[in-house]
């Protein structure tokens, strides 16, 4: 064990449950449930993190009452059918020395609640709409509130029967329990509304029902230290509620986070993207801890064990939620305990395959770790016979292919035409607040260094080199180049590419129009960079809104920044012409012209085209050639890394 992390690796005892360390995997939706219950995929996912050294795993929020059920692949603990699956999950976590809690949640008004393709009724404390899902809920009748309390206790009893160590109620992020606490969303006149004591009653009764059902097991609550929405709970209201619940003696710990799902601004904090400071919730958690007198957990961009150690050392919390850190590297705990910090695959908070998959309706994964979410389908990789493998291209896909092939026992040569490994990730890290994306390169370089791969920089692979090296397999990962559409009159205007802007090779005028075809981080990031550099910027995006193809929390975070910076955004617009200082765009839906005068420079963020020269050059050679990443089709680092991993795994 590393002496420098003595706080992180000290045990924590709550009631009769001893947790071996302070590393917490908070409840997070994986969409790995099958037919509403934990199955092989979900068990394997959490077992990997327990095996990797997590102290406590809180399983994702489960629906426990009919008014919360939808067609989403979520956990359902409203009947005994769930018990065998939870028992298998608990046994898997316990087998590796970890502890596991179940989590109970109800969205209330914050849902579209689709069943059978149609929207069902959303129930909440009162008929107060939200500003994200555009849902007008129906007020819960008093009898239904009482029914939900009973259902909450029954669900907790199922967790106990399955052998889980504790139960957590989700009162965070503006969800149902928080809605009852909030005087702006709870307008009731019965015994569950009006006074602070009445608004607390629903949550207190549910916690009491849970306590009665689970006996001596741990009972906790997750809550936002503040909701960061105009109609959300503020810090004083949250603190008062926590103190009142602690005084009732029905609560063993408080698990803190921040933000709310009720609006675009507050929801950014549900899974905060890079650009938000590490451990930024910890000071508020510390304030709450000092006044509530219970163990306090905290989450919010704690992606390194050293950061967690400092939070604990400062007395700001008793456990640190490191959820995305363990999505990226499930072995984080074991590596940190052994002092192998450089071997940890650090999370870069890109949000692409974790919460991004969830919002797209797919099961969880990680752009850096394709095994995440696929543990049951991708068991430990055996070493194979020795082949000579040539990888052409040192971007993320090529690097992952090389590292994976070497882990299989092959002799690997990795050739990169440039002076550095990293591909387009080298450009991505130059965008404002995106430097952390460069951690992807650092992590892959570590994998390559450990594998003992031969690296040849400034080496462009061609047919002659392949014939000289005589590999058994060739992996082509040559990426893509900027795609520039035909622009009528371009020769009379000042037009440059986004890559040139990021590399510092563009001479720009004062008034800049960014033509953003892909509606992702490139256009928005370049627009932000330019306005921070003193330019007047218009972002013309070929989509219904900026960041259309980004994960929504990242998109909302960036849209907020661009609004504050005064960037003018024109939506549904694509570039088709230029003339001197005039840019001509066309509206996607109406096909009518959009004319922007007084434009000194047009910056093209118009996507990429596959680099296919090597593919054509190798045609006819008697060696298997595998295409991965952007040279196959321009997409993102996630697809490139996944394809590199899958191809190399099969060699």
Coordinates of C-alpha atoms in Angstrom, one line a residue, residues 17-457:
X17 CA -20.5 -2.7 7.7
X18 CA -16.7 -2.2 7.3
X19 CA -15.7 -0.8 3.9
X20 CA -12.1 -1.6 3.1
X21 CA -11.2 1.8 1.6
X22 CA -12.7 5.1 0.7
X23 CA -13.1 4.5 -3.1
X24 CA -16.7 4.7 -4.1
X25 CA -18.5 3.8 -7.3
X26 CA -21.6 5.9 -7.1
X27 CA -24.9 4.8 -8.5
X28 CA -24.9 5.4 -12.2
X29 CA -27.1 4.2 -15.0
X30 CA -25.5 1.5 -17.2
X31 CA -28.4 0.2 -19.2
X32 CA -27.0 -3.3 -18.6
X33 CA -30.2 -4.5 -16.9
X34 CA -32.1 -7.2 -18.8
X35 CA -35.9 -7.4 -18.4
X36 CA -35.5 -5.1 -15.4
X37 CA -33.2 -7.2 -13.3
X38 CA -29.4 -7.6 -12.9
X39 CA -28.1 -10.2 -15.3
X40 CA -24.8 -11.5 -16.5
X41 CA -23.7 -8.2 -18.0
X42 CA -24.4 -6.0 -15.0
X43 CA -22.9 -8.5 -12.6
X44 CA -19.7 -8.8 -14.6
X45 CA -19.5 -5.0 -14.9
X46 CA -19.6 -4.4 -11.1
X47 CA -17.5 -7.5 -10.3
X48 CA -14.7 -6.0 -12.4
X49 CA -14.7 -2.9 -10.2
X50 CA -14.8 -4.9 -7.0
X51 CA -12.0 -7.1 -8.3
X52 CA -10.1 -3.9 -9.1
X53 CA -10.2 -2.6 -5.6
X54 CA -13.3 -0.5 -5.1
X55 CA -14.4 -0.3 -1.5
X56 CA -18.1 0.4 -2.0
X57 CA -20.3 0.0 -5.1
X58 CA -23.7 1.5 -5.1
X59 CA -25.8 -0.1 -7.8
X60 CA -27.6 2.2 -10.2
X61 CA -31.0 3.6 -9.3
X62 CA -33.9 1.1 -9.3
X63 CA -37.6 1.9 -9.9
X64 CA -39.7 0.6 -7.0
X65 CA -43.2 1.8 -7.8
X66 CA -45.5 1.5 -10.9
X67 CA -45.6 5.3 -11.3
X68 CA -41.9 5.3 -12.1
X69 CA -41.7 2.5 -14.6
X70 CA -41.0 3.1 -18.3
X71 CA -39.7 1.1 -21.3
X72 CA -36.1 2.1 -20.6
X73 CA -33.7 -0.8 -19.6
X74 CA -33.7 0.2 -15.9
X75 CA -33.7 -1.9 -12.8
X76 CA -37.1 -2.7 -11.4
X77 CA -37.4 -3.8 -7.7
X78 CA -41.1 -3.5 -7.4
X79 CA -41.5 -7.3 -7.1
X80 CA -39.5 -10.3 -5.9
X81 CA -38.4 -11.2 -9.4
X82 CA -35.3 -9.0 -8.9
X83 CA -34.0 -10.9 -5.9
X84 CA -32.0 -13.7 -7.6
X85 CA -30.2 -11.2 -9.8
X86 CA -29.3 -8.9 -7.0
X87 CA -28.1 -11.9 -4.9
X88 CA -25.7 -12.9 -7.8
X89 CA -24.5 -9.3 -7.9
X90 CA -23.9 -9.1 -4.2
X91 CA -22.1 -12.4 -4.1
X92 CA -19.8 -11.3 -7.0
X93 CA -18.9 -8.0 -5.2
X94 CA -18.4 -9.7 -1.8
X95 CA -16.2 -12.4 -3.4
X96 CA -13.6 -9.7 -4.0
X97 CA -13.9 -8.0 -0.7
X98 CA -16.1 -5.1 -1.8
X99 CA -19.4 -3.8 -0.3
X100 CA -22.5 -3.2 -2.2
X101 CA -25.6 -1.0 -1.7
X102 CA -28.8 -0.8 -3.6
X103 CA -30.3 2.5 -4.7
X104 CA -34.0 3.6 -4.9
X105 CA -35.1 6.5 -7.1
X106 CA -38.2 8.0 -8.7
X107 CA -37.9 10.8 -11.3
X108 CA -41.2 12.5 -10.5
X109 CA -41.6 15.4 -13.0
X110 CA -38.2 14.9 -14.6
X111 CA -39.1 12.3 -17.2
X112 CA -40.9 11.9 -20.5
X113 CA -41.8 8.4 -19.2
X114 CA -42.3 6.6 -22.5
X115 CA -44.1 3.2 -22.5
X116 CA -45.2 1.5 -25.7
X117 CA -44.2 4.6 -27.7
X118 CA -46.4 7.0 -25.9
X119 CA -45.9 9.3 -23.0
X120 CA -47.5 8.2 -19.7
X121 CA -48.5 10.3 -16.8
X122 CA -45.6 11.7 -14.8
X123 CA -46.5 12.1 -11.1
X124 CA -44.9 14.7 -8.8
X125 CA -45.7 16.6 -5.6
X126 CA -47.5 19.3 -7.5
X127 CA -48.3 20.3 -11.1
X128 CA -45.1 22.3 -11.7
X129 CA -43.4 21.8 -15.0
X130 CA -39.7 21.4 -15.6
X131 CA -37.4 23.2 -18.0
X132 CA -35.7 20.2 -19.6
X133 CA -38.2 17.4 -20.3
X134 CA -41.1 19.8 -20.9
X135 CA -43.3 17.7 -18.7
X136 CA -46.4 18.9 -16.9
X137 CA -46.8 16.4 -14.1
X138 CA -49.9 15.4 -12.3
X139 CA -50.0 16.0 -8.5
X140 CA -49.7 12.7 -6.6
X141 CA -52.9 12.0 -4.6
X142 CA -52.2 11.6 -0.9
X143 CA -53.1 7.9 -1.1
X144 CA -50.4 7.4 -3.8
X145 CA -47.8 9.2 -1.7
X146 CA -48.5 6.7 1.1
X147 CA -48.4 3.8 -1.4
X148 CA -45.0 5.0 -2.6
X149 CA -43.7 5.0 1.0
X150 CA -44.9 1.5 1.5
X151 CA -43.3 0.4 -1.9
X152 CA -40.0 2.0 -0.9
X153 CA -39.8 -0.1 2.2
X154 CA -40.8 -3.3 0.4
X155 CA -38.1 -2.7 -2.2
X156 CA -35.5 -2.1 0.5
X157 CA -36.5 -5.5 2.0
X158 CA -35.8 -7.2 -1.3
X159 CA -32.3 -5.7 -1.3
X160 CA -31.8 -7.0 2.2
X161 CA -33.0 -10.5 1.2
X162 CA -30.6 -10.5 -1.7
X163 CA -27.7 -9.9 0.7
X164 CA -26.8 -6.3 -0.1
X165 CA -25.1 -4.3 2.6
X166 CA -27.2 -1.2 2.5
X167 CA -29.8 1.0 0.8
X168 CA -29.5 4.5 -0.6
X169 CA -32.4 6.8 -1.4
X170 CA -31.8 9.3 -4.2
X171 CA -32.9 12.8 -3.2
X172 CA -30.4 14.4 -5.5
X173 CA -30.6 16.3 -8.9
X174 CA -34.1 17.6 -8.5
X175 CA -35.7 14.1 -8.6
X176 CA -38.9 13.2 -6.7
X177 CA -37.6 13.2 -3.2
X178 CA -36.0 16.6 -3.8
X179 CA -39.2 17.9 -5.4
X180 CA -41.0 17.2 -2.1
X181 CA -38.4 19.1 -0.2
X182 CA -38.5 22.1 -2.5
X183 CA -41.1 24.8 -1.7
X184 CA -41.1 25.9 -5.4
X185 CA -42.1 22.5 -6.6
X186 CA -44.1 21.3 -3.6
X187 CA -47.2 23.4 -3.4
X188 CA -49.3 20.8 -1.6
X189 CA -51.8 21.6 1.1
X190 CA -52.0 18.1 2.7
X191 CA -49.6 16.8 5.4
X192 CA -46.8 16.4 2.7
X193 CA -46.6 20.1 1.9
X194 CA -46.7 23.6 3.3
X195 CA -44.3 23.8 6.2
X196 CA -40.6 22.6 6.1
X197 CA -41.6 19.8 8.4
X198 CA -44.4 18.7 6.1
X199 CA -42.2 18.9 3.0
X200 CA -39.6 16.7 4.8
X201 CA -42.3 14.1 5.7
X202 CA -42.3 12.0 2.5
X203 CA -38.5 11.5 2.5
X204 CA -38.4 10.9 6.3
X205 CA -41.2 8.3 6.0
X206 CA -39.5 6.5 3.1
X207 CA -36.2 6.4 5.1
X208 CA -38.0 5.1 8.1
X209 CA -39.7 2.4 6.0
X210 CA -36.3 1.4 4.6
X211 CA -34.8 1.3 8.1
X212 CA -37.6 -1.0 9.3
X213 CA -37.2 -3.3 6.3
X214 CA -33.4 -3.7 6.4
X215 CA -32.7 -3.7 10.2
X216 CA -29.1 -3.2 11.0
X217 CA -28.0 -2.6 7.4
X218 CA -26.8 0.8 6.3
X219 CA -29.3 3.4 5.2
X220 CA -28.1 6.5 3.3
X221 CA -29.3 9.3 1.1
X222 CA -27.8 11.0 -1.9
X223 CA -28.5 14.7 -2.2
X224 CA -27.3 17.7 -4.2
X225 CA -25.6 20.2 -1.9
X226 CA -27.4 22.7 -4.2
X227 CA -29.3 22.3 -7.4
X228 CA -28.0 25.2 -9.4
X229 CA -31.4 25.9 -11.0
X230 CA -33.6 29.0 -10.6
X231 CA -36.4 26.9 -9.0
X232 CA -34.0 24.4 -7.4
X233 CA -33.0 23.8 -3.8
X234 CA -30.4 26.1 -2.5
X235 CA -27.5 25.2 -0.1
X236 CA -29.3 26.4 3.0
X237 CA -32.4 24.4 2.3
X238 CA -30.4 21.3 1.6
X239 CA -28.4 21.7 4.8
X240 CA -31.5 22.2 6.9
X241 CA -33.1 19.0 5.5
X242 CA -30.0 17.0 6.1
X243 CA -29.7 18.2 9.7
X244 CA -33.4 17.5 10.3
X245 CA -33.1 13.9 9.0
X246 CA -29.9 13.3 11.0
X247 CA -31.7 14.4 14.1
X248 CA -34.4 11.8 13.5
X249 CA -31.8 9.0 13.7
X250 CA -32.9 7.3 10.5
X251 CA -29.9 8.1 8.4
X252 CA -26.4 6.6 8.5
X253 CA -24.6 8.8 5.9
X254 CA -25.2 11.5 3.3
X255 CA -23.8 11.1 -0.3
X256 CA -23.3 14.5 -1.8
X257 CA -23.2 15.8 -5.4
X258 CA -24.5 18.9 -7.0
X259 CA -26.8 20.1 -9.8
X260 CA -30.3 19.2 -11.0
X261 CA -31.8 17.4 -14.0
X262 CA -34.6 20.0 -14.1
X263 CA -32.8 22.4 -16.6
X264 CA -29.9 22.5 -19.0
X265 CA -27.7 24.5 -16.6
X266 CA -28.1 22.4 -13.5
X267 CA -28.0 19.1 -15.5
X268 CA -24.4 19.8 -16.5
X269 CA -23.4 18.9 -13.0
X270 CA -24.9 15.4 -13.1
X271 CA -21.9 14.2 -15.0
X272 CA -19.6 17.3 -15.2
X273 CA -17.4 17.5 -18.3
X274 CA -13.7 18.4 -18.5
X275 CA -13.3 22.1 -18.0
X276 CA -14.9 21.8 -14.6
X277 CA -12.3 21.7 -11.8
X278 CA -11.5 18.4 -10.1
X279 CA -13.2 17.7 -6.8
X280 CA -15.2 21.0 -7.1
X281 CA -18.1 19.8 -4.9
X282 CA -15.8 18.9 -2.0
X283 CA -15.7 22.2 -0.2
X284 CA -19.5 22.3 0.0
X285 CA -19.5 18.7 1.1
X286 CA -17.1 19.6 3.9
X287 CA -19.4 22.4 5.1
X288 CA -22.3 20.0 5.3
X289 CA -20.2 17.3 7.0
X290 CA -19.1 19.7 9.7
X291 CA -22.8 20.5 10.6
X292 CA -24.7 17.3 10.0
X293 CA -22.5 14.9 12.1
X294 CA -22.8 12.0 9.8
X295 CA -20.3 10.4 7.4
X296 CA -20.4 12.3 4.1
X297 CA -19.5 10.9 0.7
X298 CA -18.7 13.3 -2.2
X299 CA -18.5 13.0 -6.0
X300 CA -17.7 15.5 -8.8
X301 CA -14.7 15.1 -11.1
X302 CA -12.5 13.1 -8.6
X303 CA -10.6 11.2 -11.3
X304 CA -7.3 10.6 -9.6
X305 CA -6.4 8.8 -6.3
X306 CA -4.2 11.7 -5.3
X307 CA -7.1 14.1 -5.6
X308 CA -9.3 11.8 -3.5
X309 CA -6.5 11.6 -0.9
X310 CA -6.4 15.4 -0.5
X311 CA -10.2 15.6 -0.1
X312 CA -10.1 13.0 2.7
X313 CA -7.0 14.5 4.3
X314 CA -8.7 17.9 4.4
X315 CA -11.6 16.4 6.2
X316 CA -14.1 17.4 3.5
X317 CA -15.6 13.9 3.1
X318 CA -15.4 10.3 4.3
X319 CA -15.6 8.6 0.9
X320 CA -14.8 9.8 -2.6
X321 CA -17.0 8.9 -5.6
X322 CA -14.6 7.9 -8.4
X323 CA -17.2 6.5 -10.8
X324 CA -15.9 7.6 -14.2
X325 CA -12.4 6.9 -13.0
X326 CA -13.3 3.3 -12.6
X327 CA -15.3 3.2 -15.8
X328 CA -12.1 4.1 -17.5
X329 CA -9.9 1.8 -15.3
X330 CA -11.7 -0.7 -13.1
X331 CA -8.3 -1.6 -11.5
X332 CA -7.7 1.9 -10.2
X333 CA -7.9 0.8 -6.6
X334 CA -5.4 -2.0 -6.8
X335 CA -3.0 0.1 -8.9
X336 CA -3.2 3.0 -6.5
X337 CA -2.7 0.8 -3.5
X338 CA 0.5 -0.6 -5.1
X339 CA 1.7 2.9 -5.9
X340 CA 1.4 2.3 -9.7
X341 CA -0.1 5.7 -10.4
X342 CA 1.4 6.0 -13.9
X343 CA -0.4 2.7 -14.8
X344 CA -3.8 4.1 -14.1
X345 CA -5.8 4.9 -17.2
X346 CA -7.1 8.3 -16.1
X347 CA -10.6 9.4 -17.0
X348 CA -10.6 12.4 -19.2
X349 CA -14.3 13.4 -18.6
X350 CA -15.2 13.3 -22.3
X351 CA -18.7 11.9 -21.5
X352 CA -18.8 10.2 -24.9
X353 CA -19.4 6.5 -24.0
X354 CA -20.4 6.6 -20.4
X355 CA -23.3 9.0 -20.0
X356 CA -23.2 9.6 -23.7
X357 CA -24.3 6.0 -24.4
X358 CA -27.0 6.3 -21.8
X359 CA -28.5 9.4 -23.4
X360 CA -28.4 7.7 -26.7
X361 CA -30.2 4.6 -25.3
X362 CA -27.2 2.2 -25.3
X363 CA -25.3 0.4 -22.6
X364 CA -22.3 2.0 -20.9
X365 CA -18.8 1.9 -22.2
X366 CA -15.6 4.0 -22.3
X367 CA -13.8 5.5 -25.3
X368 CA -10.5 4.5 -23.7
X369 CA -11.5 1.1 -22.4
X370 CA -13.7 -0.9 -24.8
X371 CA -14.1 -3.7 -22.3
X372 CA -16.2 -1.5 -20.0
X373 CA -19.8 -2.6 -20.3
X374 CA -18.7 -5.7 -22.4
X375 CA -17.0 -7.6 -19.5
X376 CA -19.2 -10.7 -19.9
X377 CA -18.7 -10.7 -23.7
X378 CA -15.0 -9.9 -23.7
X379 CA -13.3 -12.0 -21.0
X380 CA -9.6 -11.9 -20.2
X381 CA -7.6 -12.0 -23.4
X382 CA -5.3 -15.0 -23.8
X383 CA -1.8 -14.7 -25.4
X384 CA -1.7 -16.3 -28.9
X385 CA 1.0 -17.5 -31.3
X386 CA 3.6 -15.0 -32.3
X387 CA 3.0 -12.9 -35.5
X388 CA 4.7 -9.9 -36.9
X389 CA 2.2 -7.1 -36.9
X390 CA 2.7 -3.7 -38.7
X391 CA 0.4 -0.9 -37.6
X392 CA 0.4 2.1 -39.9
X393 CA -0.7 5.3 -38.1
X394 CA -0.1 6.4 -34.5
X395 CA -3.4 8.0 -33.7
X396 CA -5.6 6.6 -30.9
X397 CA -6.9 3.7 -33.0
X398 CA -3.4 2.6 -34.2
X399 CA -2.0 3.0 -30.7
X400 CA -4.7 0.8 -29.2
X401 CA -4.3 -1.8 -31.9
X402 CA -0.5 -1.9 -31.3
X403 CA -0.9 -2.2 -27.5
X404 CA -3.5 -4.9 -27.8
X405 CA -1.6 -6.9 -30.4
X406 CA 1.5 -6.8 -28.2
X407 CA -0.6 -7.9 -25.2
X408 CA -1.6 -10.9 -27.3
X409 CA 2.0 -11.9 -27.6
X410 CA 2.7 -10.5 -31.2
X411 CA 5.8 -8.6 -32.3
X412 CA 4.5 -5.2 -33.2
X413 CA 6.0 -2.3 -35.2
X414 CA 4.1 1.0 -35.0
X415 CA 4.8 3.5 -37.7
X416 CA 3.7 7.1 -37.5
X417 CA 4.2 9.6 -40.4
X418 CA 4.5 12.6 -38.0
X419 CA 6.8 13.5 -35.2
X420 CA 4.5 12.5 -32.4
X421 CA 1.9 9.8 -31.6
X422 CA -1.6 11.0 -31.0
X423 CA -3.3 11.8 -34.3
X424 CA -6.2 14.2 -34.1
X425 CA -6.2 14.0 -30.3
X426 CA -3.1 16.3 -30.5
X427 CA -5.4 18.9 -32.1
X428 CA -8.4 18.2 -29.8
X429 CA -6.4 19.0 -26.7
X430 CA -5.7 22.5 -28.1
X431 CA -9.3 23.5 -27.8
X432 CA -10.3 25.7 -24.8
X433 CA -10.9 23.6 -21.6
X434 CA -10.0 20.4 -23.6
X435 CA -6.4 20.0 -22.6
X436 CA -7.4 16.9 -20.5
X437 CA -8.3 15.2 -23.8
X438 CA -4.5 14.8 -24.2
X439 CA -4.6 12.4 -21.3
X440 CA -5.9 9.9 -23.8
X441 CA -2.6 10.0 -25.6
X442 CA -0.7 9.8 -22.3
X443 CA -2.6 6.7 -21.3
X444 CA -2.1 5.0 -24.6
X445 CA 1.6 5.9 -24.6
X446 CA 1.9 4.2 -21.2
X447 CA 0.2 1.0 -22.6
X448 CA 2.6 1.0 -25.5
X449 CA 5.7 1.5 -23.3
X450 CA 4.7 -1.4 -21.1
X451 CA 4.2 -3.6 -24.1
X452 CA 7.7 -3.0 -25.5
X453 CA 6.5 -2.0 -29.0
X454 CA 8.9 -0.8 -31.7
X455 CA 7.9 2.7 -32.6
X456 CA 9.1 4.4 -35.8
X457 CA 8.2 8.1 -35.9

